[in-house]
PDB file of C-alpha atoms in Angstrom:
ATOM      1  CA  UNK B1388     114.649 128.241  99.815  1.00 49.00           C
ATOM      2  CA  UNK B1389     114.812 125.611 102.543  1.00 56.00           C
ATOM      3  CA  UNK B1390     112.431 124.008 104.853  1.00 54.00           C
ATOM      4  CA  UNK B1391     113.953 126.564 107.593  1.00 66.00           C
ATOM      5  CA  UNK B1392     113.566 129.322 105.228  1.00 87.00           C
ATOM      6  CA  UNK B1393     109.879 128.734 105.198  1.00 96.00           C
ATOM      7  CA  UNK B1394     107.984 131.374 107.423  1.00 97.00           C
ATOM      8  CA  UNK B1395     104.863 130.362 109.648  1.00 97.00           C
ATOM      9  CA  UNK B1396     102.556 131.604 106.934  1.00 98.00           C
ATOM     10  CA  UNK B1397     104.019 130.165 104.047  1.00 98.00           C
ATOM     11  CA  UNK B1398     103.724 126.207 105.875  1.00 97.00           C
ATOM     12  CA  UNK B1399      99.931 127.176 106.584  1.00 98.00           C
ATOM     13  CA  UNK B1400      99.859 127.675 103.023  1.00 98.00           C
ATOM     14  CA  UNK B1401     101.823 124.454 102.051  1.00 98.00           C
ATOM     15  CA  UNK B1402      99.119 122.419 104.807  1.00 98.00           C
ATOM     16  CA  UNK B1403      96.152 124.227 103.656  1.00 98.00           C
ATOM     17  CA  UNK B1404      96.792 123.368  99.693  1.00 98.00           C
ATOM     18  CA  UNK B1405      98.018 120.162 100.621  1.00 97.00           C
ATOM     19  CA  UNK B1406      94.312 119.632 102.382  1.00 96.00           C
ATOM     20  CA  UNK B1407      92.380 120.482  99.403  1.00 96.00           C
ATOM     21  CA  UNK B1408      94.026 122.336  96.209  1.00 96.00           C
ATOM     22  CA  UNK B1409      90.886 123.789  95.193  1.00 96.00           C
ATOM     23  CA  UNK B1410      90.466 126.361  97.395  1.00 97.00           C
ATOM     24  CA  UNK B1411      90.393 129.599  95.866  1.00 98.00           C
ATOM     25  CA  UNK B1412      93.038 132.202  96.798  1.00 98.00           C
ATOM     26  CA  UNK B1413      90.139 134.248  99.208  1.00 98.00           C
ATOM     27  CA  UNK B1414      89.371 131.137 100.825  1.00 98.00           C
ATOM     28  CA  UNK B1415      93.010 130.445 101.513  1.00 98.00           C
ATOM     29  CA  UNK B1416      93.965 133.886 102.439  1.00 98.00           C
ATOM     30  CA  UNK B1417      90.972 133.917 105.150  1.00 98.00           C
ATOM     31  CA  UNK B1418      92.545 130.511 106.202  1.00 98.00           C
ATOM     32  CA  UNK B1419      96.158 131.539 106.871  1.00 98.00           C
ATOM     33  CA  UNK B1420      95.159 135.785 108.147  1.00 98.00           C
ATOM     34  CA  UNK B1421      95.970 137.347 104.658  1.00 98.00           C
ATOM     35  CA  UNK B1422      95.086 139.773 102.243  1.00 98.00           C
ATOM     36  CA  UNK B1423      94.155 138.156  98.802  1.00 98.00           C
ATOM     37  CA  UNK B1424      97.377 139.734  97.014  1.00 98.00           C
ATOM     38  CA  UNK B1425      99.860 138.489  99.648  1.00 98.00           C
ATOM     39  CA  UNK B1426      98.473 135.201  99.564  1.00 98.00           C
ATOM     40  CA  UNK B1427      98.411 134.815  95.986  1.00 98.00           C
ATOM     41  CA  UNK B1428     101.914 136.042  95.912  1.00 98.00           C
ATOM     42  CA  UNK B1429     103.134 133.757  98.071  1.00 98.00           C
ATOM     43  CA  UNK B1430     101.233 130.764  96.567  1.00 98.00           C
ATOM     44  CA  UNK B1431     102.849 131.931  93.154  1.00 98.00           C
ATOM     45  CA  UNK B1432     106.554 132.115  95.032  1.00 97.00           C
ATOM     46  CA  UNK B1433     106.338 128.226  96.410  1.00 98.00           C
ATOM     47  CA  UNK B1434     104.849 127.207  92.896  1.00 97.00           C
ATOM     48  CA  UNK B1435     107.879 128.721  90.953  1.00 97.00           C
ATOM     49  CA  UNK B1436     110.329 127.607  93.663  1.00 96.00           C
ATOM     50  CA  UNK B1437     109.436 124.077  93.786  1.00 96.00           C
ATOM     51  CA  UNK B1438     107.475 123.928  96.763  1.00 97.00           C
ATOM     52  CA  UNK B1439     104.457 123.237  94.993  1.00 98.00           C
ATOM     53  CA  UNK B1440     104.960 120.963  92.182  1.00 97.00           C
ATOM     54  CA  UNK B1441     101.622 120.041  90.683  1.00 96.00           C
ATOM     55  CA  UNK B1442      97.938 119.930  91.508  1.00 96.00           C
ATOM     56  CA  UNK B1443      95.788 116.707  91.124  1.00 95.00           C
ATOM     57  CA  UNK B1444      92.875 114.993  91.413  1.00 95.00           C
ATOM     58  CA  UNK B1445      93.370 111.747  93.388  1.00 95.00           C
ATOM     59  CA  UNK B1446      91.013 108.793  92.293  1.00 96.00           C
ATOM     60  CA  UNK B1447      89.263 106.636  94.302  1.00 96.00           C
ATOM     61  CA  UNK B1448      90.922 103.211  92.709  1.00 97.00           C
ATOM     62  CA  UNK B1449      87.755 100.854  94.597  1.00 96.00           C
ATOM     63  CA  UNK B1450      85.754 103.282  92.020  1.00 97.00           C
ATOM     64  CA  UNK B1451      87.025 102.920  88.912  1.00 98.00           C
ATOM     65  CA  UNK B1452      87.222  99.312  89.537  1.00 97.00           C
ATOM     66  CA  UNK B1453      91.180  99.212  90.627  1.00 98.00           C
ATOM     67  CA  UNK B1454      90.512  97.004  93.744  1.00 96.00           C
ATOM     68  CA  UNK B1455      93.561  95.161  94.317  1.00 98.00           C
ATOM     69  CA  UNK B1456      96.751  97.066  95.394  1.00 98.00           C
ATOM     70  CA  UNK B1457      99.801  94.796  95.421  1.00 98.00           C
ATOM     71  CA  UNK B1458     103.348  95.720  96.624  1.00 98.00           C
ATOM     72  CA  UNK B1459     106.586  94.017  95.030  1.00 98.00           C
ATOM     73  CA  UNK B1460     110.353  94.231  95.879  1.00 98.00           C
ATOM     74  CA  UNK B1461     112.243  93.384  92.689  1.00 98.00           C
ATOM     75  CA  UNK B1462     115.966  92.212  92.016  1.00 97.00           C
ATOM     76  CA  UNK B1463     117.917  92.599  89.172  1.00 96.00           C
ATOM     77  CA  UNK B1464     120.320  91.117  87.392  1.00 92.00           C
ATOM     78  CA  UNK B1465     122.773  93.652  87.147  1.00 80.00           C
ATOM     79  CA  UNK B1466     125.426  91.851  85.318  1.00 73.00           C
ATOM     80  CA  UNK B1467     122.626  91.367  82.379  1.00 54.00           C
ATOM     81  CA  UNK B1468     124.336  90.543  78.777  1.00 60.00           C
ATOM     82  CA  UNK B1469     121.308  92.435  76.921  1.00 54.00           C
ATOM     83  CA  UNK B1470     122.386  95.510  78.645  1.00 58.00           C
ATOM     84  CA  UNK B1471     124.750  97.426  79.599  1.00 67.00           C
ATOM     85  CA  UNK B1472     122.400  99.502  81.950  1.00 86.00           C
ATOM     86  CA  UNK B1473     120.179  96.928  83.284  1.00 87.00           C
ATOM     87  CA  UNK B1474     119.360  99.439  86.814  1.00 90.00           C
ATOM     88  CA  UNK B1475     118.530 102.293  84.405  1.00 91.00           C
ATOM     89  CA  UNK B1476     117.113 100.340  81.480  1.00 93.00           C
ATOM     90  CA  UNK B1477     114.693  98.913  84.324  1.00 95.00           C
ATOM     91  CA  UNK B1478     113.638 102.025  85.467  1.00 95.00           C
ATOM     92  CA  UNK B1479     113.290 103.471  81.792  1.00 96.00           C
ATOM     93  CA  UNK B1480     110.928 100.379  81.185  1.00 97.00           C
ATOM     94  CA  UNK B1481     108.502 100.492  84.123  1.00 98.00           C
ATOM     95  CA  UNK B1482     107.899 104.194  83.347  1.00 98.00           C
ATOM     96  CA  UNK B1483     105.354 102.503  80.221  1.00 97.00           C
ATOM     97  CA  UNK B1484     103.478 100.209  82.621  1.00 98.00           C
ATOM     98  CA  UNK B1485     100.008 101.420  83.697  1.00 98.00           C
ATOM     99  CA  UNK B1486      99.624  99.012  86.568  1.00 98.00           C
ATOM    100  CA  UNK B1487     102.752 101.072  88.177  1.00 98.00           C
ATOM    101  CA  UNK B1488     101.836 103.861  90.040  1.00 98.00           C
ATOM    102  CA  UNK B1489     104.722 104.246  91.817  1.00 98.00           C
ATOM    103  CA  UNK B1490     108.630 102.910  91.794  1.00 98.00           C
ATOM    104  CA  UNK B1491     111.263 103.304  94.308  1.00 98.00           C
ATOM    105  CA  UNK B1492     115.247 102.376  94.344  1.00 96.00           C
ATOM    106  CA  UNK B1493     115.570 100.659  97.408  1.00 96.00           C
ATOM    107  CA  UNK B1494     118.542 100.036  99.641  1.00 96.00           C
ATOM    108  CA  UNK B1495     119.018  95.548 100.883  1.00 95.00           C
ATOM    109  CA  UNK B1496     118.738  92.737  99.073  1.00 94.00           C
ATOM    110  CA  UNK B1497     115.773  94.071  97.084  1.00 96.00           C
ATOM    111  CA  UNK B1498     116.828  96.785  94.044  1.00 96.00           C
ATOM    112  CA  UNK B1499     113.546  98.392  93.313  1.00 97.00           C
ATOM    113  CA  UNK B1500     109.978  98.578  95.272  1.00 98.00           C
ATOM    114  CA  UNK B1501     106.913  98.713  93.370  1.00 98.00           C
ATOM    115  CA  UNK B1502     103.574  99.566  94.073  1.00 98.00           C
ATOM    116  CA  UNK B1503     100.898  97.903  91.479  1.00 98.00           C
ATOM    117  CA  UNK B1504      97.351  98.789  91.074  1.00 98.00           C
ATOM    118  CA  UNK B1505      94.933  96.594  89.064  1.00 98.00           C
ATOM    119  CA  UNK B1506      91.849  95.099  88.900  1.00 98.00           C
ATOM    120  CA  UNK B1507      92.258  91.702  90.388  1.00 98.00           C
ATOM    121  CA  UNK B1508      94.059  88.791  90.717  1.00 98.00           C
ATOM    122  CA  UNK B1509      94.175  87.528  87.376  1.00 98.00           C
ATOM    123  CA  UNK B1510      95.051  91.345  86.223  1.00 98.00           C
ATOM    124  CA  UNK B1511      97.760  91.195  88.498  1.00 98.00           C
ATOM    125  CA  UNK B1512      99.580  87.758  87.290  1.00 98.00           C
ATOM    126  CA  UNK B1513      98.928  88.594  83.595  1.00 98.00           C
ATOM    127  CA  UNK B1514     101.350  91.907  84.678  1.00 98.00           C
ATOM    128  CA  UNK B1515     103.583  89.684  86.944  1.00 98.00           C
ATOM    129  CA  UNK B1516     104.153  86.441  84.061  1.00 98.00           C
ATOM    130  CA  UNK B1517     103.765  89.021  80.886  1.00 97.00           C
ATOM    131  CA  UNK B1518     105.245  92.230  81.555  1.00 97.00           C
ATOM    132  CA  UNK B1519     107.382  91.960  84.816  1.00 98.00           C
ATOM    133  CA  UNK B1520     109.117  88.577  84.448  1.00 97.00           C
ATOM    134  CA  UNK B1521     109.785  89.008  81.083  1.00 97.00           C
ATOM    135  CA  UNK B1522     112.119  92.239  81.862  1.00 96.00           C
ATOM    136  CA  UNK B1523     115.308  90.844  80.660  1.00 94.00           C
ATOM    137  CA  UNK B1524     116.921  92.287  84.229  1.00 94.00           C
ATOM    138  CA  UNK B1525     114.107  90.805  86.306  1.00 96.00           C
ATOM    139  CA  UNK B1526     115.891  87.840  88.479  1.00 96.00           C
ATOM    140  CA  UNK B1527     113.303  88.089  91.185  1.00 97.00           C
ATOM    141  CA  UNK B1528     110.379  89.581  92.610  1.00 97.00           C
ATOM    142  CA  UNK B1529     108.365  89.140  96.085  1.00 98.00           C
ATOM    143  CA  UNK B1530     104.570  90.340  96.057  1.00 98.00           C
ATOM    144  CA  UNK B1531     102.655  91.364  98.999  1.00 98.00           C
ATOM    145  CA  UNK B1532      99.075  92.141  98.810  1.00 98.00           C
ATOM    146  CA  UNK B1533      96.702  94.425 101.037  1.00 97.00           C
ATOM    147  CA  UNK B1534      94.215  92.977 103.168  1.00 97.00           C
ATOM    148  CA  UNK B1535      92.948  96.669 104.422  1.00 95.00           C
ATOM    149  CA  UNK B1536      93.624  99.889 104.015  1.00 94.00           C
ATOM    150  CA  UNK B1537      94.984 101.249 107.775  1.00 96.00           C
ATOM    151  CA  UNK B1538      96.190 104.912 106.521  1.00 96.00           C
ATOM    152  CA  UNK B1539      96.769 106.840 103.145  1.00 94.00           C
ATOM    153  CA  UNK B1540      97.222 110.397 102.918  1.00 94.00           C
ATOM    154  CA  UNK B1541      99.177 112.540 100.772  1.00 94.00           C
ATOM    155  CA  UNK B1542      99.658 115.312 103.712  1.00 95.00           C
ATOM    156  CA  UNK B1543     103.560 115.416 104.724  1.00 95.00           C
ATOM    157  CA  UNK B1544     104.201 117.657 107.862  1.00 94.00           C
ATOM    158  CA  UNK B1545     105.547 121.076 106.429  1.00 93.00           C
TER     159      UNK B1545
END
């Protein structure tokens, strides 16, 4: 099923979860005008088509004492003689790296964009020196850090 295969009620659904996963199937059938059943059947439908692909918790990182959120474009060596692979050995290798939380293949002069979350600034160049520099790929690697937090959400328009 494709976005334009998606009726009115089954995007309210999509928003609605997206909002707050825990609400239970009454409380999202009086949300988007249905009967329990329907709902429930339709929640069920997006789950096992793909729509839906997981429900989470999402941690306040200032909290648990994650405070510094740090941005880095990385270039590789792809010609690397340890490697054969060095894109997809890369990407097999920051899978195992906690302060990772997420990776992207990018498109320019940049290969892959990460986005690191640690404690601090000595946290963060103990990754950087130890973990990141030492990939035998790793060439290069810009870091950006955030001064303040303008918007995060993890709504996307359905």
């Amino acid at each position: 099923m494709l976005k334009n295969e998606l009726d009115r009620t089954d995007r309210q659904i999509l928003m609605e979860l997206q909002r707050n996963g825990r609400l239970s199937n009454q409380d999202l059938a009086d949300k988007v005008s249905l009967s329990p059943s329907p709902c429930l059947r339709r929640v069920r439908r997006l789950e096992d088509e793909g729509y839906i692909s997981r429900y989470v918790a999402l941690v306040d990182a200032d909290k648990v004492g994650l405070g510094l959120l740090a941005y880095i474009s990385v270039r590789l060596n792809k010609t690397a003689r340890a490697s054969h692979a060095p894109m997809s050995d890369f990407a097999r290798d920051v899978q195992a790296w906690p302060e990772v939380v997420e990776c992207y293949a990018m498109t320019g002069d940049m290969d892959y964009l990460l986005r690191v979350q640690v404690e601090d600034l000595t946290r963060f160049s103990r990754f950087a020196m130890d973990k990141l520099m030492q990939h035998p790929a790793v060439v290069d690697m810009r870091s950006s850090f955030t001064l303040q937090r303008i918007k995060e959400t993890t709504e996307i328009e359905v």
